[in-house]
Short mmCIF file of N, CA and C in Angstrom, two decimals:
data_model
loop_
_atom_site.label_atom_id
_atom_site.label_comp_id
_atom_site.label_asym_id
_atom_site.label_seq_id
_atom_site.Cartn_x
_atom_site.Cartn_y
_atom_site.Cartn_z
N GLN Z 267 104.11 97.67 107.43
CA GLN Z 267 103.00 98.00 106.58
C GLN Z 267 102.97 97.14 105.19
N VAL Z 268 101.93 96.36 105.10
CA VAL Z 268 101.86 95.59 104.00
C VAL Z 268 101.14 96.24 102.86
N GLN Z 269 101.75 96.16 101.66
CA GLN Z 269 101.17 96.84 100.46
C GLN Z 269 100.70 95.71 99.57
N LEU Z 270 99.33 95.88 99.14
CA LEU Z 270 98.74 94.90 98.28
C LEU Z 270 98.39 95.58 96.98
N VAL Z 271 98.71 94.87 95.84
CA VAL Z 271 98.35 95.28 94.50
C VAL Z 271 97.68 94.26 93.68
N GLU Z 272 96.47 94.61 93.35
CA GLU Z 272 95.63 93.67 92.47
C GLU Z 272 95.88 93.89 91.02
N SER Z 273 95.57 92.87 90.19
CA SER Z 273 95.70 92.98 88.83
C SER Z 273 94.75 91.91 88.25
N GLY Z 274 94.47 92.02 86.94
CA GLY Z 274 93.77 90.97 86.26
C GLY Z 274 92.32 91.29 85.97
N GLY Z 275 91.86 92.41 86.46
CA GLY Z 275 90.46 92.71 86.21
C GLY Z 275 90.27 93.12 84.70
N GLY Z 276 88.94 93.22 84.30
CA GLY Z 276 88.65 93.64 82.89
C GLY Z 276 87.25 93.41 82.64
N SER Z 277 86.92 93.46 81.33
CA SER Z 277 85.52 93.23 80.90
C SER Z 277 85.40 91.92 80.22
N VAL Z 278 84.32 91.14 80.48
CA VAL Z 278 84.16 89.83 79.91
C VAL Z 278 82.60 89.65 79.78
N GLN Z 279 82.28 88.71 78.80
CA GLN Z 279 80.87 88.42 78.59
C GLN Z 279 80.45 87.36 79.70
N ALA Z 280 79.15 87.29 79.92
CA ALA Z 280 78.63 86.33 80.79
C ALA Z 280 79.07 84.97 80.41
N GLY Z 281 79.50 84.12 81.36
CA GLY Z 281 80.01 82.79 80.99
C GLY Z 281 81.52 82.66 80.91
N GLY Z 282 82.13 83.81 80.85
CA GLY Z 282 83.58 83.89 80.60
C GLY Z 282 84.36 83.78 81.95
N SER Z 283 85.61 83.91 81.83
CA SER Z 283 86.46 83.64 82.96
C SER Z 283 87.46 84.79 83.06
N LEU Z 284 87.96 85.05 84.33
CA LEU Z 284 89.02 85.97 84.57
C LEU Z 284 89.78 85.42 85.74
N ARG Z 285 91.10 85.75 85.86
CA ARG Z 285 91.90 85.36 87.04
C ARG Z 285 92.48 86.68 87.58
N LEU Z 286 92.16 86.93 88.78
CA LEU Z 286 92.65 88.08 89.56
C LEU Z 286 93.98 87.73 90.30
N SER Z 287 94.86 88.57 90.50
CA SER Z 287 96.07 88.37 91.23
C SER Z 287 96.28 89.50 92.20
N CYS Z 288 96.79 89.16 93.34
CA CYS Z 288 97.14 90.22 94.49
C CYS Z 288 98.47 89.89 94.97
N THR Z 289 99.49 90.77 94.73
CA THR Z 289 100.80 90.60 95.16
C THR Z 289 101.14 91.47 96.38
N ALA Z 290 101.74 90.88 97.28
CA ALA Z 290 102.06 91.60 98.58
C ALA Z 290 103.47 91.96 98.61
N SER Z 291 103.71 93.11 99.28
CA SER Z 291 105.08 93.64 99.45
C SER Z 291 105.84 93.01 100.59
N GLU Z 292 105.07 92.32 101.43
CA GLU Z 292 105.62 91.78 102.76
C GLU Z 292 106.25 90.51 102.56
N ARG Z 293 107.56 90.37 103.11
CA ARG Z 293 108.30 89.08 102.92
C ARG Z 293 107.61 88.05 103.81
N THR Z 294 106.84 88.36 104.82
CA THR Z 294 106.25 87.40 105.71
C THR Z 294 104.75 87.13 105.15
N PHE Z 295 104.64 87.27 103.85
CA PHE Z 295 103.25 87.03 103.35
C PHE Z 295 102.65 85.69 103.78
N SER Z 296 103.48 84.70 103.95
CA SER Z 296 102.94 83.39 104.35
C SER Z 296 102.30 83.35 105.69
N SER Z 297 102.56 84.39 106.47
CA SER Z 297 101.89 84.44 107.85
C SER Z 297 100.58 85.11 107.92
N TYR Z 298 100.08 85.46 106.66
CA TYR Z 298 98.84 86.23 106.56
C TYR Z 298 97.75 85.33 105.98
N GLY Z 299 96.57 85.43 106.63
CA GLY Z 299 95.40 84.95 105.96
C GLY Z 299 94.96 86.03 104.86
N MET Z 300 94.47 85.53 103.73
CA MET Z 300 94.10 86.41 102.68
C MET Z 300 92.71 86.17 102.24
N ALA Z 301 92.17 87.23 101.70
CA ALA Z 301 90.70 87.19 101.31
C ALA Z 301 90.49 88.04 100.12
N TRP Z 302 89.35 87.81 99.45
CA TRP Z 302 88.87 88.72 98.41
C TRP Z 302 87.51 89.16 98.76
N PHE Z 303 87.24 90.44 98.60
CA PHE Z 303 85.97 91.11 98.81
C PHE Z 303 85.63 91.80 97.45
N ARG Z 304 84.39 92.21 97.45
CA ARG Z 304 83.90 92.91 96.24
C ARG Z 304 82.84 93.91 96.61
N GLN Z 305 82.81 95.01 95.67
CA GLN Z 305 81.79 96.03 96.00
C GLN Z 305 81.26 96.42 94.67
N GLY Z 306 79.87 96.11 94.61
CA GLY Z 306 79.25 96.48 93.29
C GLY Z 306 78.58 97.77 93.36
N PRO Z 307 78.20 98.27 92.22
CA PRO Z 307 77.55 99.70 92.20
C PRO Z 307 76.47 99.83 93.25
N GLY Z 308 76.61 100.81 94.06
CA GLY Z 308 75.47 101.06 95.03
C GLY Z 308 75.37 100.01 96.11
N LYS Z 309 76.29 99.08 96.29
CA LYS Z 309 76.23 98.02 97.27
C LYS Z 309 77.46 98.18 98.26
N GLU Z 310 77.23 97.45 99.43
CA GLU Z 310 78.21 97.40 100.36
C GLU Z 310 79.25 96.42 100.00
N ARG Z 311 80.51 96.54 100.52
CA ARG Z 311 81.48 95.64 100.28
C ARG Z 311 81.19 94.23 100.90
N GLU Z 312 81.35 93.15 100.08
CA GLU Z 312 80.89 91.90 100.56
C GLU Z 312 82.06 90.92 100.37
N PHE Z 313 82.08 89.88 101.30
CA PHE Z 313 83.06 88.84 101.33
C PHE Z 313 82.86 87.95 100.09
N VAL Z 314 83.93 87.51 99.55
CA VAL Z 314 83.97 86.60 98.38
C VAL Z 314 84.57 85.30 98.72
N ALA Z 315 85.83 85.31 99.27
CA ALA Z 315 86.53 83.96 99.45
C ALA Z 315 87.70 84.40 100.46
N ARG Z 316 88.21 83.31 101.21
CA ARG Z 316 89.28 83.43 102.13
C ARG Z 316 90.02 82.24 101.97
N ILE Z 317 91.42 82.37 102.22
CA ILE Z 317 92.32 81.30 102.25
C ILE Z 317 93.27 81.46 103.40
N SER Z 318 93.60 80.39 104.19
CA SER Z 318 94.42 80.37 105.26
C SER Z 318 95.89 80.63 104.87
N TRP Z 319 96.69 80.83 105.88
CA TRP Z 319 98.08 81.27 105.62
C TRP Z 319 98.89 80.22 104.78
N ASN Z 320 98.52 78.92 104.90
CA ASN Z 320 99.29 77.83 104.21
C ASN Z 320 98.45 77.40 103.03
N GLY Z 321 97.30 77.89 102.72
CA GLY Z 321 96.49 77.41 101.68
C GLY Z 321 95.61 76.14 102.04
N GLY Z 322 95.75 75.67 103.18
CA GLY Z 322 95.12 74.43 103.61
C GLY Z 322 93.70 74.50 103.83
N SER Z 323 93.13 75.71 103.98
CA SER Z 323 91.72 76.01 104.27
C SER Z 323 91.22 77.15 103.38
N THR Z 324 90.05 76.88 102.84
CA THR Z 324 89.44 77.90 101.95
C THR Z 324 87.95 78.02 102.34
N PHE Z 325 87.35 79.11 102.08
CA PHE Z 325 86.04 79.33 102.37
C PHE Z 325 85.36 80.33 101.30
N TYR Z 326 84.24 80.06 100.96
CA TYR Z 326 83.57 80.90 99.79
C TYR Z 326 82.19 81.38 100.19
N ALA Z 327 81.85 82.55 99.67
CA ALA Z 327 80.47 82.96 99.78
C ALA Z 327 79.59 82.09 98.97
N ASP Z 328 78.33 81.89 99.31
CA ASP Z 328 77.46 80.93 98.66
C ASP Z 328 77.24 81.46 97.20
N SER Z 329 77.28 82.77 96.90
CA SER Z 329 77.05 83.28 95.62
C SER Z 329 78.17 82.96 94.64
N VAL Z 330 79.40 82.50 95.09
CA VAL Z 330 80.40 82.27 94.19
C VAL Z 330 80.86 80.77 94.29
N LYS Z 331 80.43 80.02 95.22
CA LYS Z 331 80.81 78.66 95.48
C LYS Z 331 80.61 77.89 94.19
N GLY Z 332 81.63 77.09 93.87
CA GLY Z 332 81.56 76.17 92.70
C GLY Z 332 82.00 76.93 91.40
N ARG Z 333 82.07 78.26 91.42
CA ARG Z 333 82.54 79.06 90.19
C ARG Z 333 83.87 79.71 90.46
N PHE Z 334 84.18 80.18 91.67
CA PHE Z 334 85.45 80.92 92.04
C PHE Z 334 86.26 80.03 92.78
N THR Z 335 87.59 80.09 92.55
CA THR Z 335 88.66 79.29 93.35
C THR Z 335 89.68 80.30 93.76
N ILE Z 336 89.99 80.32 95.15
CA ILE Z 336 91.09 81.12 95.71
C ILE Z 336 92.21 80.24 95.91
N SER Z 337 93.35 80.75 95.55
CA SER Z 337 94.65 80.00 95.89
C SER Z 337 95.73 80.89 96.16
N ARG Z 338 96.92 80.37 96.56
CA ARG Z 338 97.99 81.28 96.85
C ARG Z 338 99.34 80.70 96.58
N ASP Z 339 100.32 81.40 96.24
CA ASP Z 339 101.68 80.99 96.04
C ASP Z 339 102.54 81.76 97.01
N ASN Z 340 102.91 81.25 98.14
CA ASN Z 340 103.71 82.02 99.19
C ASN Z 340 105.03 82.37 98.64
N ALA Z 341 105.67 81.53 97.76
CA ALA Z 341 106.99 81.92 97.21
C ALA Z 341 106.95 83.13 96.30
N LYS Z 342 105.76 83.50 95.75
CA LYS Z 342 105.61 84.69 95.01
C LYS Z 342 104.85 85.74 95.67
N SER Z 343 104.57 85.52 96.99
CA SER Z 343 103.71 86.49 97.74
C SER Z 343 102.46 86.84 97.03
N THR Z 344 101.75 85.99 96.43
CA THR Z 344 100.60 86.22 95.68
C THR Z 344 99.51 85.34 95.96
N VAL Z 345 98.26 85.97 95.93
CA VAL Z 345 97.06 85.22 96.08
C VAL Z 345 96.19 85.46 94.76
N TYR Z 346 95.52 84.39 94.43
CA TYR Z 346 94.80 84.39 93.16
C TYR Z 346 93.27 84.19 93.44
N LEU Z 347 92.45 84.62 92.43
CA LEU Z 347 91.07 84.43 92.47
C LEU Z 347 90.66 84.10 91.05
N GLN Z 348 90.48 82.75 90.84
CA GLN Z 348 90.03 82.22 89.49
C GLN Z 348 88.54 82.32 89.50
N MET Z 349 87.99 83.01 88.43
CA MET Z 349 86.54 83.23 88.36
C MET Z 349 86.06 82.70 87.03
N ASN Z 350 85.26 81.77 87.16
CA ASN Z 350 84.68 81.08 85.99
C ASN Z 350 83.20 81.16 85.96
N SER Z 351 82.59 80.98 84.81
CA SER Z 351 81.08 81.05 84.62
C SER Z 351 80.53 82.42 85.19
N LEU Z 352 81.26 83.49 84.83
CA LEU Z 352 80.83 84.77 85.31
C LEU Z 352 79.45 85.28 84.90
N LYS Z 353 78.87 85.89 85.82
CA LYS Z 353 77.50 86.45 85.63
C LYS Z 353 77.56 88.00 85.78
N PRO Z 354 76.64 88.65 85.14
CA PRO Z 354 76.49 90.07 85.25
C PRO Z 354 76.50 90.59 86.73
N GLU Z 355 75.88 89.84 87.59
CA GLU Z 355 75.87 90.18 89.05
C GLU Z 355 77.26 90.10 89.74
N ASP Z 356 78.22 89.61 89.03
CA ASP Z 356 79.52 89.50 89.52
C ASP Z 356 80.36 90.92 89.37
N THR Z 357 79.69 91.71 88.50
CA THR Z 357 80.24 93.03 88.34
C THR Z 357 80.54 93.81 89.51
N ALA Z 358 81.80 94.16 89.80
CA ALA Z 358 82.19 94.91 91.01
C ALA Z 358 83.64 95.30 90.86
N VAL Z 359 84.05 96.13 91.90
CA VAL Z 359 85.42 96.28 92.15
C VAL Z 359 85.89 95.22 93.20
N TYR Z 360 86.90 94.46 92.79
CA TYR Z 360 87.37 93.37 93.63
C TYR Z 360 88.61 93.80 94.45
N TYR Z 361 88.62 93.55 95.71
CA TYR Z 361 89.69 93.91 96.61
C TYR Z 361 90.26 92.74 97.33
N CYS Z 362 91.58 92.70 97.49
CA CYS Z 362 92.22 91.67 98.28
C CYS Z 362 92.54 92.26 99.55
N ALA Z 363 92.57 91.41 100.55
CA ALA Z 363 92.77 91.89 101.94
C ALA Z 363 93.60 90.85 102.76
N ALA Z 364 94.35 91.44 103.73
CA ALA Z 364 95.16 90.51 104.49
C ALA Z 364 95.02 90.81 106.08
N ASP Z 365 95.27 89.70 106.73
CA ASP Z 365 95.13 89.79 108.24
C ASP Z 365 96.10 88.78 108.92
N ARG Z 366 96.57 89.05 110.10
CA ARG Z 366 97.52 88.12 110.72
C ARG Z 366 96.76 87.10 111.44
N GLY Z 367 95.50 87.19 111.62
CA GLY Z 367 94.78 86.14 112.55
C GLY Z 367 94.48 84.87 111.82
N VAL Z 368 94.00 84.00 112.61
CA VAL Z 368 93.50 82.74 112.08
C VAL Z 368 92.03 82.60 112.22
N GLY Z 369 91.47 81.65 111.65
CA GLY Z 369 90.03 81.42 111.72
C GLY Z 369 89.22 82.00 110.51
N LEU Z 370 87.94 81.84 110.51
CA LEU Z 370 87.15 82.29 109.53
C LEU Z 370 86.76 83.85 109.88
N LYS Z 371 87.02 84.63 108.80
CA LYS Z 371 86.83 86.07 109.04
C LYS Z 371 85.96 86.52 107.75
N LEU Z 372 84.84 86.89 107.99
CA LEU Z 372 83.88 87.29 106.87
C LEU Z 372 83.59 88.71 106.77
N SER Z 373 84.08 89.51 107.76
CA SER Z 373 83.76 90.97 107.80
C SER Z 373 84.95 91.75 107.37
N GLN Z 374 84.70 92.76 106.59
CA GLN Z 374 85.83 93.63 106.10
C GLN Z 374 86.53 94.29 107.26
N TYR Z 375 85.88 94.42 108.46
CA TYR Z 375 86.45 95.13 109.54
C TYR Z 375 87.44 94.30 110.33
N GLN Z 376 87.54 93.04 109.94
CA GLN Z 376 88.48 92.11 110.55
C GLN Z 376 89.85 92.06 109.84
N TYR Z 377 89.93 92.83 108.69
CA TYR Z 377 91.22 92.74 107.91
C TYR Z 377 92.01 94.02 108.11
N ASP Z 378 93.32 93.84 108.14
CA ASP Z 378 94.14 94.92 108.46
C ASP Z 378 94.74 95.68 107.28
N TYR Z 379 94.87 95.02 106.10
CA TYR Z 379 95.49 95.63 104.93
C TYR Z 379 94.55 95.46 103.71
N TRP Z 380 94.54 96.38 102.80
CA TRP Z 380 93.69 96.30 101.62
C TRP Z 380 94.52 96.84 100.36
N GLY Z 381 94.14 96.17 99.22
CA GLY Z 381 94.71 96.68 98.01
C GLY Z 381 93.74 97.76 97.48
N GLN Z 382 94.05 98.38 96.26
CA GLN Z 382 93.34 99.47 95.70
C GLN Z 382 92.11 99.14 94.94
N GLY Z 383 92.02 97.76 94.68
CA GLY Z 383 90.89 97.30 93.89
C GLY Z 383 91.15 97.20 92.45
N THR Z 384 90.41 96.26 91.80
CA THR Z 384 90.46 96.13 90.35
C THR Z 384 89.03 95.84 89.82
N GLN Z 385 88.66 96.47 88.78
CA GLN Z 385 87.33 96.48 88.22
C GLN Z 385 87.08 95.22 87.43
N VAL Z 386 86.03 94.57 87.69
CA VAL Z 386 85.54 93.42 86.90
C VAL Z 386 84.12 93.76 86.32
N THR Z 387 83.93 93.74 85.11
CA THR Z 387 82.69 94.08 84.42
C THR Z 387 82.22 92.90 83.59
N VAL Z 388 81.04 92.39 83.86
CA VAL Z 388 80.50 91.15 83.18
C VAL Z 388 79.22 91.68 82.40
N SER Z 389 79.29 91.53 81.21
CA SER Z 389 78.12 91.89 80.33
C SER Z 389 77.31 90.78 79.90
N SER Z 390 76.03 91.00 79.77
CA SER Z 390 75.07 89.91 79.47
C SER Z 390 74.96 89.71 77.92
#
């Protein structure tokens, strides 16, 4: 059972930056593909970004492309989401997720493990 713990959320003004972290309890963290999802008020959970097990492949939702960067440090069992040029519409609870498979996975139902979420609030 993989436990994921997110941190780094908070409140920021539009145009600002935040970096989210997600640390896994699993020693074989490097064998998992990792992703970030978010769920805004009254909205369904949506895909934000994904990174392959070795960091060699990344993919972003169009809404965050060019502003957000996903990365990972397997030695620290941690995945990051650097968020720049934040907009009010980025306000959401952000979740990290893990799965053992390969390939592009955009649906929350394709992920096996989830963190508890961290709140990001962007004010205009």
